Amino acid sequence: MPGIGAVGARCRHRPRRRPDQAKGSGQQADGSGETAMDAAIWIYQFRLIVLGDSTVGKSCLLHRFTEGRFPGPMHCDPTVGVDFFSRLVEIEPGKRIKLQLWDTAGQERFRSITRSYYRNSVGGLLVFDITNRSSFEHIYDWLDEAKMHVQPFQIIFILVGHKCDLESDRQVTREEAEELASACSMKYIETSAKEATNVEESFTILTKDIYELVKKGEISIQDGWEGVKSGFVPNVVHSSEEATSLGEQCPC
Ligand SMILES: Nc1nc2c(ncn2[C@@H]2O[C@H](COP(=O)(O)OP(=O)(O)OP(=O)(O)O)[C@@H](O)[C@H]2O)c(=O)[nH]1
Ligand SMILES: [Mg+2]
């Protein structure tokens, strides 16, 4: 019977070049040009966007999440336009989601570029700096702008109060941030890229929430939309005809 068969087969298609050009996408696996990330198997790919004022720490958060390191004050320049990161997340034993992560510039002068990335994102982190009151006050603006530009699709956000290692400089209380999050039907989490606090959790919580909506059919894969893509189902061999007909859906 075509389509069902032996265990552990690999797709015969060549991997699309791209995640290996992204930060955090993994090392060369075997010298063949295929990275560890390319070779991995995932059930879905979610595209997430990271938004917030300049200097709130978006890029450092992504470096910590994808590379496990904090670049430090002298090694993280303001983002120019948009930067791309990638990582796999295991949401249940043996079930991985591939995250494509778009790091946007907070500076106003890049807004026309960053806006074009909202529409193809299924989820996002809305980041403010707990030591910078105005970055918190701008969260509504970021949210409004994102909602306007994702139409007709929906986007799921988590609110992130960043730099929680700087407790003594705090200008936004946890309570008021939780209140804002609740008013906008978002979860709230406080993170520090410097001390690696809740970085993993912030991305995992968002990924799991999106996954649940996908499972329930409230978010679905759609032609012409990059927010969610299906991945490679492990332990299934496709016949050559079926593999060919899969065409664009092949995730490798
Ligand atoms: N104390 C502390 N500083 C942080 C943390 N994360 C980032 N920073 C610092 O905040 C500054 C700005 O960080 P970036 O990650 O470049 O900020 P950004 O939001 O990407 O800024 P744009 O690219 O301009 O939008 C840098 O000096 C970082 O070292 C953190 O968790 N704790
Ligand atoms: Mg940045």
Short mmCIF file of C-alpha atoms and ligand atoms in Angstrom, two decimals:
data_model
loop_
_atom_site.label_atom_id
_atom_site.label_comp_id
_atom_site.label_asym_id
_atom_site.label_seq_id
_atom_site.Cartn_x
_atom_site.Cartn_y
_atom_site.Cartn_z
CA MET A 1 0.00 0.00 0.00
CA PRO A 2 1.62 3.22 -1.05
CA GLY A 3 2.37 5.77 1.58
CA ILE A 4 2.73 3.47 4.58
CA GLY A 5 5.68 1.27 5.25
CA ALA A 6 8.95 0.70 6.95
CA VAL A 7 10.27 2.51 9.93
CA GLY A 8 12.88 5.22 9.95
CA ALA A 9 12.92 6.21 6.31
CA ARG A 10 14.41 9.54 5.31
CA CYS A 11 12.96 11.84 2.74
CA ARG A 12 14.90 11.65 -0.49
CA HIS A 13 14.50 15.30 -1.34
CA ARG A 14 17.43 17.62 -0.92
CA PRO A 15 17.04 20.03 1.98
CA ARG A 16 16.12 23.56 1.05
CA ARG A 17 19.06 25.85 1.83
CA ARG A 18 18.10 28.46 4.30
CA PRO A 19 18.01 27.51 8.01
CA ASP A 20 21.77 26.96 7.94
CA GLN A 21 22.14 30.59 6.99
CA ALA A 22 20.14 31.54 10.06
CA LYS A 23 21.62 32.19 13.44
CA GLY A 24 21.15 29.36 15.89
CA SER A 25 20.31 26.82 13.24
CA GLY A 26 22.92 24.28 14.27
CA GLN A 27 26.30 23.07 13.18
CA GLN A 28 27.26 21.19 10.03
CA ALA A 29 26.21 17.61 10.74
CA ASP A 30 28.46 15.61 8.42
CA GLY A 31 30.37 17.97 6.21
CA SER A 32 27.87 17.45 3.39
CA GLY A 33 26.38 20.87 3.78
CA GLU A 34 23.38 19.51 5.69
CA THR A 35 23.10 20.89 9.20
CA ALA A 36 21.87 19.11 12.30
CA MET A 37 18.75 21.30 12.10
CA ASP A 38 18.07 20.34 8.50
CA ALA A 39 18.35 16.67 9.35
CA ALA A 40 15.96 16.86 12.28
CA ILE A 41 12.30 15.94 11.99
CA TRP A 42 9.46 18.20 13.02
CA ILE A 43 5.69 17.98 12.85
CA TYR A 44 5.00 21.66 12.20
CA GLN A 45 6.88 24.81 11.44
CA PHE A 46 5.64 27.95 13.19
CA ARG A 47 6.78 31.38 12.21
CA LEU A 48 7.10 33.74 15.20
CA ILE A 49 7.91 37.43 15.31
CA VAL A 50 9.55 39.39 18.15
CA LEU A 51 8.34 42.97 18.57
CA GLY A 52 9.00 45.85 20.94
CA ASP A 53 10.83 49.16 21.32
CA SER A 54 14.49 49.47 20.47
CA THR A 55 16.92 48.34 23.23
CA VAL A 56 14.33 46.28 25.15
CA GLY A 57 16.54 43.24 24.46
CA LYS A 58 14.78 41.35 21.65
CA SER A 59 17.96 40.28 19.87
CA CYS A 60 19.65 39.20 23.11
CA LEU A 61 16.58 37.14 23.98
CA LEU A 62 16.85 35.37 20.61
CA HIS A 63 20.59 34.82 20.92
CA ARG A 64 20.03 33.27 24.34
CA PHE A 65 17.19 31.05 23.07
CA THR A 66 18.88 29.85 19.88
CA GLU A 67 22.56 29.86 20.85
CA GLY A 68 22.46 29.65 24.63
CA ARG A 69 24.58 32.76 25.09
CA PHE A 70 24.19 36.40 26.10
CA PRO A 71 26.08 38.65 23.70
CA GLY A 72 26.71 41.35 26.30
CA PRO A 73 26.34 45.14 26.00
CA MET A 74 29.25 45.62 23.59
CA HIS A 75 28.26 42.81 21.21
CA CYS A 76 24.63 43.42 20.34
CA ASP A 77 24.12 46.18 17.78
CA PRO A 78 20.67 47.58 17.06
CA THR A 79 18.92 45.37 14.52
CA VAL A 80 18.76 46.73 10.99
CA GLY A 81 15.39 45.79 9.46
CA VAL A 82 14.81 42.13 10.28
CA ASP A 83 17.07 39.30 11.39
CA PHE A 84 16.32 35.57 11.16
CA PHE A 85 16.86 32.81 13.74
CA SER A 86 15.69 29.23 13.93
CA ARG A 87 15.33 26.46 16.51
CA LEU A 88 13.55 23.21 17.21
CA VAL A 89 11.38 22.86 20.30
CA GLU A 90 10.21 19.52 21.69
CA ILE A 91 6.66 20.14 22.89
CA GLU A 92 5.88 16.53 23.79
CA PRO A 93 8.25 13.55 23.89
CA GLY A 94 9.24 12.89 20.29
CA LYS A 95 7.15 15.78 18.93
CA ARG A 96 9.16 18.71 17.67
CA ILE A 97 8.11 22.04 16.25
CA LYS A 98 10.49 24.02 14.12
CA LEU A 99 10.41 27.70 14.97
CA GLN A 100 11.33 30.30 12.39
CA LEU A 101 12.01 33.42 14.42
CA TRP A 102 11.95 36.93 13.01
CA ASP A 103 13.80 39.51 15.09
CA THR A 104 12.55 42.97 14.16
CA ALA A 105 14.21 46.34 14.60
CA GLY A 106 12.51 48.47 17.24
CA GLN A 107 13.64 51.71 15.64
CA GLU A 108 10.86 53.66 13.94
CA ARG A 109 12.85 54.19 10.73
CA PHE A 110 12.67 50.44 9.96
CA ARG A 111 8.92 50.17 10.57
CA SER A 112 7.95 49.89 6.90
CA ILE A 113 10.23 46.85 6.56
CA THR A 114 9.21 45.14 9.79
CA ARG A 115 5.47 45.60 9.12
CA SER A 116 5.67 43.31 6.12
CA TYR A 117 6.65 40.39 8.39
CA TYR A 118 3.53 40.48 10.60
CA ARG A 119 1.15 38.89 8.16
CA ASN A 120 3.03 35.61 7.83
CA SER A 121 3.55 35.10 11.56
CA VAL A 122 1.31 32.84 13.63
CA GLY A 123 2.66 34.08 16.94
CA GLY A 124 4.80 36.70 18.53
CA LEU A 125 6.57 37.93 21.61
CA LEU A 126 5.67 41.48 22.60
CA VAL A 127 8.69 42.58 24.58
CA PHE A 128 9.16 45.53 26.93
CA ASP A 129 11.99 46.33 29.33
CA ILE A 130 10.85 46.30 32.98
CA THR A 131 13.31 49.15 33.66
CA ASN A 132 11.92 51.32 30.83
CA ARG A 133 8.40 52.60 31.47
CA SER A 134 7.83 53.98 27.99
CA SER A 135 8.60 50.61 26.39
CA PHE A 136 5.70 49.22 28.45
CA GLU A 137 3.41 52.09 27.50
CA HIS A 138 4.10 51.39 23.81
CA ILE A 139 2.87 47.79 24.04
CA TYR A 140 -0.67 48.79 23.01
CA ASP A 141 0.77 50.51 19.93
CA TRP A 142 2.71 47.39 18.94
CA LEU A 143 -0.35 45.25 19.47
CA ASP A 144 -2.62 47.54 17.43
CA GLU A 145 -0.12 47.74 14.62
CA ALA A 146 0.34 43.97 14.50
CA LYS A 147 -3.40 43.27 14.57
CA MET A 148 -3.94 45.72 11.73
CA HIS A 149 -1.29 44.12 9.53
CA VAL A 150 -2.03 40.42 10.12
CA GLN A 151 -5.56 40.65 8.73
CA PRO A 152 -7.26 38.37 7.70
CA PHE A 153 -5.13 35.96 9.76
CA GLN A 154 -4.76 35.86 13.53
CA ILE A 155 -1.62 36.11 15.62
CA ILE A 156 -1.11 34.79 19.17
CA PHE A 157 1.03 36.94 21.45
CA ILE A 158 2.78 36.48 24.76
CA LEU A 159 3.76 39.59 26.72
CA VAL A 160 7.38 39.54 27.88
CA GLY A 161 8.77 41.80 30.62
CA HIS A 162 12.48 41.59 29.87
CA LYS A 163 15.68 42.34 31.88
CA CYS A 164 14.18 40.98 35.10
CA ASP A 165 17.75 40.67 36.44
CA LEU A 166 17.58 44.46 36.95
CA GLU A 167 15.00 44.27 39.73
CA SER A 168 16.32 47.33 41.59
CA ASP A 169 15.73 49.51 38.47
CA ARG A 170 12.21 48.23 37.87
CA GLN A 171 9.73 50.83 36.56
CA VAL A 172 6.87 48.47 35.73
CA THR A 173 5.31 46.26 38.40
CA ARG A 174 4.50 42.66 37.68
CA GLU A 175 0.87 43.34 38.66
CA GLU A 176 0.30 46.07 36.08
CA ALA A 177 1.97 44.01 33.37
CA GLU A 178 -0.25 41.04 34.26
CA GLU A 179 -3.27 43.33 34.14
CA LEU A 180 -2.38 44.55 30.64
CA ALA A 181 -1.73 41.01 29.47
CA SER A 182 -5.04 39.79 30.83
CA ALA A 183 -6.91 42.73 29.25
CA CYS A 184 -5.43 41.71 25.89
CA SER A 185 -5.94 37.94 26.40
CA MET A 186 -2.21 37.25 26.54
CA LYS A 187 -0.01 35.38 28.99
CA TYR A 188 2.73 37.29 30.80
CA ILE A 189 6.24 36.18 31.64
CA GLU A 190 9.37 37.94 32.93
CA THR A 191 12.69 37.03 31.35
CA SER A 192 16.39 37.77 31.48
CA ALA A 193 18.71 36.92 28.62
CA LYS A 194 21.63 37.82 30.86
CA GLU A 195 20.76 35.29 33.55
CA ALA A 196 18.87 32.89 31.26
CA THR A 197 15.67 33.31 33.28
CA ASN A 198 12.46 32.02 31.64
CA VAL A 199 13.87 32.40 28.12
CA GLU A 200 13.17 28.78 27.24
CA GLU A 201 9.75 29.00 28.91
CA SER A 202 8.63 32.12 27.04
CA PHE A 203 9.07 30.50 23.64
CA THR A 204 7.81 27.09 24.77
CA ILE A 205 4.60 28.45 26.32
CA LEU A 206 3.78 30.36 23.14
CA THR A 207 4.63 27.36 20.94
CA LYS A 208 2.44 25.03 22.99
CA ASP A 209 -0.49 27.45 22.94
CA ILE A 210 -0.28 27.71 19.16
CA TYR A 211 0.08 23.93 18.86
CA GLU A 212 -3.13 23.43 20.87
CA LEU A 213 -5.00 25.81 18.55
CA VAL A 214 -3.66 23.97 15.52
CA LYS A 215 -4.72 20.62 17.02
CA LYS A 216 -8.22 21.99 17.65
CA GLY A 217 -8.41 23.29 14.09
CA GLU A 218 -8.70 26.92 15.23
CA ILE A 219 -5.53 27.68 13.30
CA SER A 220 -4.97 25.86 10.06
CA ILE A 221 -2.41 25.62 7.32
CA GLN A 222 -3.42 27.81 4.41
CA ASP A 223 -2.12 28.37 0.93
CA GLY A 224 -0.34 31.66 0.61
CA TRP A 225 0.28 31.94 4.36
CA GLU A 226 3.60 31.04 5.99
CA GLY A 227 2.50 31.15 9.65
CA VAL A 228 2.08 27.37 10.02
CA LYS A 229 3.48 24.68 7.76
CA SER A 230 3.26 20.94 8.14
CA GLY A 231 6.43 19.00 8.68
CA PHE A 232 7.85 15.61 7.94
CA VAL A 233 5.97 12.75 9.65
CA PRO A 234 8.50 10.29 11.07
CA ASN A 235 8.40 6.54 10.45
CA VAL A 236 6.52 6.79 7.17
CA VAL A 237 7.87 5.92 3.76
CA HIS A 238 6.29 7.61 0.80
CA SER A 239 6.16 5.82 -2.52
CA SER A 240 8.13 7.60 -5.20
CA GLU A 241 4.85 8.77 -6.84
CA GLU A 242 3.57 10.15 -3.56
CA ALA A 243 6.88 11.78 -2.71
CA THR A 244 6.83 13.51 -6.06
CA SER A 245 3.23 14.63 -5.65
CA LEU A 246 4.01 16.07 -2.22
CA GLY A 247 6.07 18.68 -4.04
CA GLU A 248 6.10 21.95 -2.10
CA GLN A 249 4.88 20.32 1.11
CA CYS A 250 8.13 18.47 1.55
CA PRO A 251 9.63 20.11 4.65
CA CYS A 252 13.23 19.03 4.26
N1 LIG B 1 20.67 43.57 32.14
C1 LIG B 1 20.24 43.06 30.99
N2 LIG B 1 20.54 43.68 29.82
C2 LIG B 1 20.06 43.13 28.68
C3 LIG B 1 19.29 41.95 28.66
N3 LIG B 1 18.96 41.68 27.36
C4 LIG B 1 19.52 42.65 26.63
N4 LIG B 1 20.19 43.52 27.40
C5 LIG B 1 20.93 44.71 26.95
O1 LIG B 1 20.00 45.60 26.33
C6 LIG B 1 20.63 46.28 25.26
C7 LIG B 1 19.79 46.17 24.00
O2 LIG B 1 19.70 44.81 23.62
P1 LIG B 1 19.22 44.35 22.15
O3 LIG B 1 18.96 42.90 22.23
O4 LIG B 1 20.16 44.82 21.13
O5 LIG B 1 17.86 45.19 22.02
P2 LIG B 1 16.82 45.12 20.81
O6 LIG B 1 15.46 45.12 21.43
O7 LIG B 1 17.13 44.01 19.91
O8 LIG B 1 17.05 46.52 20.08
P3 LIG B 1 16.75 46.87 18.51
O9 LIG B 1 17.44 45.86 17.68
O10 LIG B 1 17.28 48.26 18.31
O11 LIG B 1 15.25 46.85 18.34
C8 LIG B 1 22.03 45.69 25.11
O12 LIG B 1 22.94 46.55 25.75
C9 LIG B 1 21.95 44.38 25.87
O13 LIG B 1 23.17 43.99 26.45
C10 LIG B 1 19.00 41.30 29.90
O14 LIG B 1 18.35 40.28 30.00
N5 LIG B 1 19.49 41.90 31.03
MG MG B 2 17.72 43.91 17.96
#
